[in-house]
Amino acid sequence: MKSVRYLGQENSLFNTFISELRSAEIQKDSMRFRRNLERIGEIFAYEISKELEVADQEIVTPLGIANMKLIQERPVLATILRAGLPLHQGFLNYFDDADNAFISAYRKHYRDGSFEIQVDYMSAPQLDDRILIISDPMLATGKSMFLAYQELLANGVPKHTHLVSSIASVQGVEYLQSKLSPVNCTIWVGAVDEELTAQSYIVPGLGDAGDLAYGYKTSE
């Protein structure tokens, strides 16, 4: 089973940002919604930074030399358009020299109520032996995240992959664990909800993160 890190289990300011994402009243302010996703990305970035390799380095100050342990790895930050952009920006605020990757994926709905995940576009650097961080605000079925990972493999095999979501379903986490059982990866989540509707929406969840961040779209 893949390692799962659940930040919502810790008592911290992180849960304040998660609660504001969920609040139907606070969601009316799209700028605040985006900013909360960004702040959550910053906290995830800080926590993931503890997992990266460091090395001793001498830093010259005006009064002498300070010996510091500094991160040696420059991760690749990937996200799924469009909902993932604010969360991605939070990561980029901290890993400000990171390389970036973007994937366009969406649910293609059919008249019988079913849907499939389609990927239209992918842009990424070489990933061989790199640290890859894929972020998406919601992990419902887990299929979008898994397809994004598969698409990125066209550019090489990462040394380690971190999969990040603000709110996940139990089914989504279990799906990734089953699909990525041989892969060297860590799953990071903020909150885990028990229910997934027939339309694959997380309950209580928060709604459609892309719509709340950037405005409502027409039906696909």
PDB file of C-alpha atoms in Angstrom:
ATOM      1  CA  MET A   1       0.000   0.000   0.000  1.00  0.00           C
ATOM      2  CA  LYS A   2       1.149   3.503  -0.809  1.00  0.00           C
ATOM      3  CA  SER A   3       1.958   5.841   2.048  1.00  0.00           C
ATOM      4  CA  VAL A   4      -0.887   8.273   2.844  1.00  0.00           C
ATOM      5  CA  ARG A   5      -0.243  11.509   4.747  1.00  0.00           C
ATOM      6  CA  TYR A   6      -3.394  13.092   6.187  1.00  0.00           C
ATOM      7  CA  LEU A   7      -2.686  16.671   7.294  1.00  0.00           C
ATOM      8  CA  GLY A   8      -6.244  17.211   8.521  1.00  0.00           C
ATOM      9  CA  GLN A   9      -5.571  14.849  11.436  1.00  0.00           C
ATOM     10  CA  GLU A  10      -3.185  17.397  12.909  1.00  0.00           C
ATOM     11  CA  ASN A  11      -4.541  20.331  14.895  1.00  0.00           C
ATOM     12  CA  SER A  12      -3.292  23.347  12.976  1.00  0.00           C
ATOM     13  CA  LEU A  13      -4.287  26.414  10.972  1.00  0.00           C
ATOM     14  CA  PHE A  14      -4.482  24.088   7.963  1.00  0.00           C
ATOM     15  CA  ASN A  15      -7.952  22.958   9.058  1.00  0.00           C
ATOM     16  CA  THR A  16      -9.151  26.568   9.162  1.00  0.00           C
ATOM     17  CA  PHE A  17      -8.363  26.907   5.455  1.00  0.00           C
ATOM     18  CA  ILE A  18     -10.083  23.570   4.696  1.00  0.00           C
ATOM     19  CA  SER A  19     -13.187  24.645   6.627  1.00  0.00           C
ATOM     20  CA  GLU A  20     -13.353  27.915   4.681  1.00  0.00           C
ATOM     21  CA  LEU A  21     -13.095  25.995   1.399  1.00  0.00           C
ATOM     22  CA  ARG A  22     -16.134  23.976   2.450  1.00  0.00           C
ATOM     23  CA  SER A  23     -18.242  26.890   3.719  1.00  0.00           C
ATOM     24  CA  ALA A  24     -21.084  27.732   1.305  1.00  0.00           C
ATOM     25  CA  GLU A  25     -21.092  31.300   2.655  1.00  0.00           C
ATOM     26  CA  ILE A  26     -17.354  31.939   2.289  1.00  0.00           C
ATOM     27  CA  GLN A  27     -17.356  30.283  -1.149  1.00  0.00           C
ATOM     28  CA  LYS A  28     -19.315  33.257  -2.469  1.00  0.00           C
ATOM     29  CA  ASP A  29     -16.000  35.155  -2.526  1.00  0.00           C
ATOM     30  CA  SER A  30     -14.092  33.470  -5.375  1.00  0.00           C
ATOM     31  CA  MET A  31     -10.915  35.419  -4.634  1.00  0.00           C
ATOM     32  CA  ARG A  32     -10.883  34.135  -1.055  1.00  0.00           C
ATOM     33  CA  PHE A  33     -11.590  30.607  -2.313  1.00  0.00           C
ATOM     34  CA  ARG A  34      -8.570  30.786  -4.630  1.00  0.00           C
ATOM     35  CA  ARG A  35      -6.405  32.247  -1.881  1.00  0.00           C
ATOM     36  CA  ASN A  36      -7.369  29.474   0.532  1.00  0.00           C
ATOM     37  CA  LEU A  37      -6.403  26.854  -2.059  1.00  0.00           C
ATOM     38  CA  GLU A  38      -3.127  28.702  -2.542  1.00  0.00           C
ATOM     39  CA  ARG A  39      -2.407  28.739   1.206  1.00  0.00           C
ATOM     40  CA  ILE A  40      -3.198  25.023   1.417  1.00  0.00           C
ATOM     41  CA  GLY A  41      -0.704  24.444  -1.406  1.00  0.00           C
ATOM     42  CA  GLU A  42       1.914  26.381   0.557  1.00  0.00           C
ATOM     43  CA  ILE A  43       1.406  24.185   3.627  1.00  0.00           C
ATOM     44  CA  PHE A  44       1.607  21.009   1.549  1.00  0.00           C
ATOM     45  CA  ALA A  45       4.798  22.339  -0.066  1.00  0.00           C
ATOM     46  CA  TYR A  46       6.358  22.977   3.334  1.00  0.00           C
ATOM     47  CA  GLU A  47       5.486  19.476   4.560  1.00  0.00           C
ATOM     48  CA  ILE A  48       6.738  17.783   1.391  1.00  0.00           C
ATOM     49  CA  SER A  49       9.978  19.778   1.568  1.00  0.00           C
ATOM     50  CA  LYS A  50      10.828  17.806   4.726  1.00  0.00           C
ATOM     51  CA  GLU A  51      10.984  14.654   2.578  1.00  0.00           C
ATOM     52  CA  LEU A  52      13.552  15.991   0.096  1.00  0.00           C
ATOM     53  CA  GLU A  53      17.287  15.375   0.151  1.00  0.00           C
ATOM     54  CA  VAL A  54      19.478  18.001   1.811  1.00  0.00           C
ATOM     55  CA  ALA A  55      23.208  18.688   1.927  1.00  0.00           C
ATOM     56  CA  ASP A  56      25.467  20.868   4.057  1.00  0.00           C
ATOM     57  CA  GLN A  57      26.299  24.209   2.519  1.00  0.00           C
ATOM     58  CA  GLU A  58      28.341  27.149   3.753  1.00  0.00           C
ATOM     59  CA  ILE A  59      26.616  30.546   3.537  1.00  0.00           C
ATOM     60  CA  VAL A  60      28.765  33.666   3.820  1.00  0.00           C
ATOM     61  CA  THR A  61      27.206  36.315   6.058  1.00  0.00           C
ATOM     62  CA  PRO A  62      28.543  39.862   6.727  1.00  0.00           C
ATOM     63  CA  LEU A  63      30.059  38.519   9.965  1.00  0.00           C
ATOM     64  CA  GLY A  64      31.199  35.006   9.113  1.00  0.00           C
ATOM     65  CA  ILE A  65      30.084  31.668   7.729  1.00  0.00           C
ATOM     66  CA  ALA A  66      26.880  29.818   8.593  1.00  0.00           C
ATOM     67  CA  ASN A  67      26.601  26.093   7.987  1.00  0.00           C
ATOM     68  CA  MET A  68      23.134  25.274   6.612  1.00  0.00           C
ATOM     69  CA  LYS A  69      21.318  22.137   5.471  1.00  0.00           C
ATOM     70  CA  LEU A  70      19.713  23.051   2.142  1.00  0.00           C
ATOM     71  CA  ILE A  71      17.417  21.118  -0.180  1.00  0.00           C
ATOM     72  CA  GLN A  72      19.303  19.812  -3.199  1.00  0.00           C
ATOM     73  CA  GLU A  73      16.402  18.648  -5.343  1.00  0.00           C
ATOM     74  CA  ARG A  74      14.352  20.841  -7.666  1.00  0.00           C
ATOM     75  CA  PRO A  75      10.929  19.214  -8.002  1.00  0.00           C
ATOM     76  CA  VAL A  76       8.602  19.244 -10.969  1.00  0.00           C
ATOM     77  CA  LEU A  77       5.202  20.722 -10.069  1.00  0.00           C
ATOM     78  CA  ALA A  78       2.293  19.356 -12.100  1.00  0.00           C
ATOM     79  CA  THR A  79      -1.401  20.178 -11.970  1.00  0.00           C
ATOM     80  CA  ILE A  80      -4.659  19.478 -13.775  1.00  0.00           C
ATOM     81  CA  LEU A  81      -6.323  22.441 -15.480  1.00  0.00           C
ATOM     82  CA  ARG A  82      -8.278  24.453 -14.510  1.00  0.00           C
ATOM     83  CA  ALA A  83      -9.207  23.719 -10.900  1.00  0.00           C
ATOM     84  CA  GLY A  84      -5.631  22.909  -9.912  1.00  0.00           C
ATOM     85  CA  LEU A  85      -4.156  26.325 -10.721  1.00  0.00           C
ATOM     86  CA  PRO A  86      -4.563  28.022  -7.285  1.00  0.00           C
ATOM     87  CA  LEU A  87      -3.226  24.970  -5.443  1.00  0.00           C
ATOM     88  CA  HIS A  88      -0.345  24.808  -7.924  1.00  0.00           C
ATOM     89  CA  GLN A  89       0.441  28.483  -7.298  1.00  0.00           C
ATOM     90  CA  GLY A  90       0.763  27.739  -3.586  1.00  0.00           C
ATOM     91  CA  PHE A  91       3.407  25.118  -4.351  1.00  0.00           C
ATOM     92  CA  LEU A  92       5.156  27.504  -6.722  1.00  0.00           C
ATOM     93  CA  ASN A  93       5.265  30.211  -4.047  1.00  0.00           C
ATOM     94  CA  TYR A  94       7.544  27.940  -2.002  1.00  0.00           C
ATOM     95  CA  PHE A  95       9.312  25.888  -4.689  1.00  0.00           C
ATOM     96  CA  ASP A  96       9.874  29.046  -6.714  1.00  0.00           C
ATOM     97  CA  ASP A  97      12.619  27.573  -8.914  1.00  0.00           C
ATOM     98  CA  ALA A  98      10.671  24.415  -9.762  1.00  0.00           C
ATOM     99  CA  ASP A  99       9.970  23.156 -13.258  1.00  0.00           C
ATOM    100  CA  ASN A 100       6.284  22.916 -14.126  1.00  0.00           C
ATOM    101  CA  ALA A 101       3.903  20.585 -15.939  1.00  0.00           C
ATOM    102  CA  PHE A 102       0.268  21.078 -16.954  1.00  0.00           C
ATOM    103  CA  ILE A 103      -2.429  18.635 -17.996  1.00  0.00           C
ATOM    104  CA  SER A 104      -5.871  19.380 -19.398  1.00  0.00           C
ATOM    105  CA  ALA A 105      -8.367  16.724 -18.277  1.00  0.00           C
ATOM    106  CA  TYR A 106     -12.129  16.778 -17.954  1.00  0.00           C
ATOM    107  CA  ARG A 107     -15.183  14.601 -17.432  1.00  0.00           C
ATOM    108  CA  LYS A 108     -16.908  13.754 -20.710  1.00  0.00           C
ATOM    109  CA  HIS A 109     -20.541  13.075 -19.768  1.00  0.00           C
ATOM    110  CA  TYR A 110     -22.951  10.813 -21.651  1.00  0.00           C
ATOM    111  CA  ARG A 111     -26.738  10.864 -21.782  1.00  0.00           C
ATOM    112  CA  ASP A 112     -27.054   7.777 -19.581  1.00  0.00           C
ATOM    113  CA  GLY A 113     -25.360   9.676 -16.743  1.00  0.00           C
ATOM    114  CA  SER A 114     -21.999   7.945 -17.100  1.00  0.00           C
ATOM    115  CA  PHE A 115     -18.767   9.740 -17.868  1.00  0.00           C
ATOM    116  CA  GLU A 116     -15.137   9.127 -18.705  1.00  0.00           C
ATOM    117  CA  ILE A 117     -12.021  11.167 -18.041  1.00  0.00           C
ATOM    118  CA  GLN A 118     -10.429  12.581 -21.181  1.00  0.00           C
ATOM    119  CA  VAL A 119      -6.987  14.167 -21.426  1.00  0.00           C
ATOM    120  CA  ASP A 120      -6.579  16.797 -24.156  1.00  0.00           C
ATOM    121  CA  TYR A 121      -3.166  18.319 -23.514  1.00  0.00           C
ATOM    122  CA  MET A 122       0.061  17.755 -21.602  1.00  0.00           C
ATOM    123  CA  SER A 123       3.170  19.894 -21.265  1.00  0.00           C
ATOM    124  CA  ALA A 124       6.065  18.763 -19.059  1.00  0.00           C
ATOM    125  CA  PRO A 125       9.874  18.684 -18.777  1.00  0.00           C
ATOM    126  CA  GLN A 126      11.917  15.492 -18.616  1.00  0.00           C
ATOM    127  CA  LEU A 127      10.974  13.530 -15.485  1.00  0.00           C
ATOM    128  CA  ASP A 128      13.571  10.776 -15.266  1.00  0.00           C
ATOM    129  CA  ASP A 129      14.940  10.566 -11.704  1.00  0.00           C
ATOM    130  CA  ARG A 130      13.075  13.746 -10.691  1.00  0.00           C
ATOM    131  CA  ILE A 131      10.767  14.459  -7.759  1.00  0.00           C
ATOM    132  CA  LEU A 132       7.264  14.885  -9.205  1.00  0.00           C
ATOM    133  CA  ILE A 133       4.433  16.619  -7.309  1.00  0.00           C
ATOM    134  CA  ILE A 134       0.956  16.363  -8.879  1.00  0.00           C
ATOM    135  CA  SER A 135      -1.734  18.499  -7.249  1.00  0.00           C
ATOM    136  CA  ASP A 136      -5.504  18.640  -7.773  1.00  0.00           C
ATOM    137  CA  PRO A 137      -7.948  20.123  -5.238  1.00  0.00           C
ATOM    138  CA  MET A 138     -10.381  17.184  -5.282  1.00  0.00           C
ATOM    139  CA  LEU A 139      -9.702  13.456  -5.363  1.00  0.00           C
ATOM    140  CA  ALA A 140     -13.112  11.893  -6.081  1.00  0.00           C
ATOM    141  CA  THR A 141     -12.754   8.620  -8.015  1.00  0.00           C
ATOM    142  CA  GLY A 142      -8.982   9.065  -8.339  1.00  0.00           C
ATOM    143  CA  LYS A 143      -9.137   8.462 -12.092  1.00  0.00           C
ATOM    144  CA  SER A 144      -8.110  11.997 -13.130  1.00  0.00           C
ATOM    145  CA  MET A 145      -5.045  11.871 -10.902  1.00  0.00           C
ATOM    146  CA  PHE A 146      -4.058   8.437 -12.154  1.00  0.00           C
ATOM    147  CA  LEU A 147      -4.516   9.388 -15.814  1.00  0.00           C
ATOM    148  CA  ALA A 148      -2.458  12.539 -15.238  1.00  0.00           C
ATOM    149  CA  TYR A 149       0.322  10.419 -13.778  1.00  0.00           C
ATOM    150  CA  GLN A 150       0.179   8.023 -16.729  1.00  0.00           C
ATOM    151  CA  GLU A 151       0.330  10.893 -19.239  1.00  0.00           C
ATOM    152  CA  LEU A 152       3.371  12.376 -17.511  1.00  0.00           C
ATOM    153  CA  LEU A 153       5.246   9.073 -17.754  1.00  0.00           C
ATOM    154  CA  ALA A 154       5.662   9.812 -21.466  1.00  0.00           C
ATOM    155  CA  ASN A 155       8.391  12.232 -20.339  1.00  0.00           C
ATOM    156  CA  GLY A 156      10.228   9.802 -18.073  1.00  0.00           C
ATOM    157  CA  VAL A 157       9.939   7.897 -14.798  1.00  0.00           C
ATOM    158  CA  PRO A 158      10.199  10.026 -11.626  1.00  0.00           C
ATOM    159  CA  LYS A 159      12.348   9.003  -8.689  1.00  0.00           C
ATOM    160  CA  HIS A 160       9.425   9.690  -6.348  1.00  0.00           C
ATOM    161  CA  THR A 161       5.915  11.036  -6.926  1.00  0.00           C
ATOM    162  CA  HIS A 162       3.806  13.016  -4.449  1.00  0.00           C
ATOM    163  CA  LEU A 163       0.054  13.076  -5.210  1.00  0.00           C
ATOM    164  CA  VAL A 164      -1.721  15.955  -3.437  1.00  0.00           C
ATOM    165  CA  SER A 165      -5.404  16.771  -2.906  1.00  0.00           C
ATOM    166  CA  SER A 166      -7.138  19.132  -0.507  1.00  0.00           C
ATOM    167  CA  ILE A 167     -10.208  16.906  -0.112  1.00  0.00           C
ATOM    168  CA  ALA A 168     -10.420  13.234  -1.060  1.00  0.00           C
ATOM    169  CA  SER A 169     -12.930  10.420  -0.885  1.00  0.00           C
ATOM    170  CA  VAL A 170     -12.079   7.111   0.732  1.00  0.00           C
ATOM    171  CA  GLN A 171     -12.713   5.452  -2.642  1.00  0.00           C
ATOM    172  CA  GLY A 172     -10.333   7.821  -4.420  1.00  0.00           C
ATOM    173  CA  VAL A 173      -7.496   7.129  -2.007  1.00  0.00           C
ATOM    174  CA  GLU A 174      -8.063   3.381  -2.226  1.00  0.00           C
ATOM    175  CA  TYR A 175      -8.178   3.544  -6.039  1.00  0.00           C
ATOM    176  CA  LEU A 176      -4.780   5.248  -6.202  1.00  0.00           C
ATOM    177  CA  GLN A 177      -3.328   2.814  -3.710  1.00  0.00           C
ATOM    178  CA  SER A 178      -4.459  -0.128  -5.827  1.00  0.00           C
ATOM    179  CA  LYS A 179      -3.370   1.362  -9.159  1.00  0.00           C
ATOM    180  CA  LEU A 180       0.011   2.605  -7.940  1.00  0.00           C
ATOM    181  CA  SER A 181       0.950  -0.361  -5.745  1.00  0.00           C
ATOM    182  CA  PRO A 182       4.365  -0.877  -7.423  1.00  0.00           C
ATOM    183  CA  VAL A 183       5.132   2.857  -7.716  1.00  0.00           C
ATOM    184  CA  ASN A 184       7.364   4.836  -5.381  1.00  0.00           C
ATOM    185  CA  CYS A 185       4.872   7.505  -4.299  1.00  0.00           C
ATOM    186  CA  THR A 186       3.202   9.264  -1.378  1.00  0.00           C
ATOM    187  CA  ILE A 187      -0.436  10.401  -1.266  1.00  0.00           C
ATOM    188  CA  TRP A 188      -1.080  13.673   0.589  1.00  0.00           C
ATOM    189  CA  VAL A 189      -4.606  14.731   1.548  1.00  0.00           C
ATOM    190  CA  GLY A 190      -6.139  17.454   3.672  1.00  0.00           C
ATOM    191  CA  ALA A 191      -9.498  15.841   4.474  1.00  0.00           C
ATOM    192  CA  VAL A 192     -11.002  12.449   3.639  1.00  0.00           C
ATOM    193  CA  ASP A 193     -14.788  12.141   3.209  1.00  0.00           C
ATOM    194  CA  GLU A 194     -16.672   8.850   3.310  1.00  0.00           C
ATOM    195  CA  GLU A 195     -19.373   9.386   0.685  1.00  0.00           C
ATOM    196  CA  LEU A 196     -19.126   9.503  -3.097  1.00  0.00           C
ATOM    197  CA  THR A 197     -22.380  10.061  -4.985  1.00  0.00           C
ATOM    198  CA  ALA A 198     -23.531   8.173  -8.087  1.00  0.00           C
ATOM    199  CA  GLN A 199     -22.301  11.171 -10.095  1.00  0.00           C
ATOM    200  CA  SER A 200     -18.887  10.823  -8.367  1.00  0.00           C
ATOM    201  CA  TYR A 201     -19.090  13.972  -6.255  1.00  0.00           C
ATOM    202  CA  ILE A 202     -17.566  13.956  -2.776  1.00  0.00           C
ATOM    203  CA  VAL A 203     -19.966  14.467   0.151  1.00  0.00           C
ATOM    204  CA  PRO A 204     -19.791  16.671   2.138  1.00  0.00           C
ATOM    205  CA  GLY A 205     -16.893  17.824  -0.067  1.00  0.00           C
ATOM    206  CA  LEU A 206     -17.172  21.431  -1.211  1.00  0.00           C
ATOM    207  CA  GLY A 207     -18.715  21.406  -4.692  1.00  0.00           C
ATOM    208  CA  ASP A 208     -16.933  22.044  -7.983  1.00  0.00           C
ATOM    209  CA  ALA A 209     -13.547  23.600  -7.183  1.00  0.00           C
ATOM    210  CA  GLY A 210     -13.011  24.887 -10.723  1.00  0.00           C
ATOM    211  CA  ASP A 211     -16.361  26.661 -10.820  1.00  0.00           C
ATOM    212  CA  LEU A 212     -15.874  28.149  -7.359  1.00  0.00           C
ATOM    213  CA  ALA A 213     -12.435  29.456  -8.285  1.00  0.00           C
ATOM    214  CA  TYR A 214     -13.082  30.719 -11.809  1.00  0.00           C
ATOM    215  CA  GLY A 215     -16.831  30.884 -12.479  1.00  0.00           C
ATOM    216  CA  TYR A 216     -19.450  28.457 -13.682  1.00  0.00           C
ATOM    217  CA  LYS A 217     -19.062  26.805 -17.071  1.00  0.00           C
ATOM    218  CA  THR A 218     -21.603  25.509 -19.547  1.00  0.00           C
ATOM    219  CA  SER A 219     -22.388  21.794 -19.500  1.00  0.00           C
ATOM    220  CA  GLU A 220     -19.984  19.555 -21.362  1.00  0.00           C
TER     221      GLU A 220
END
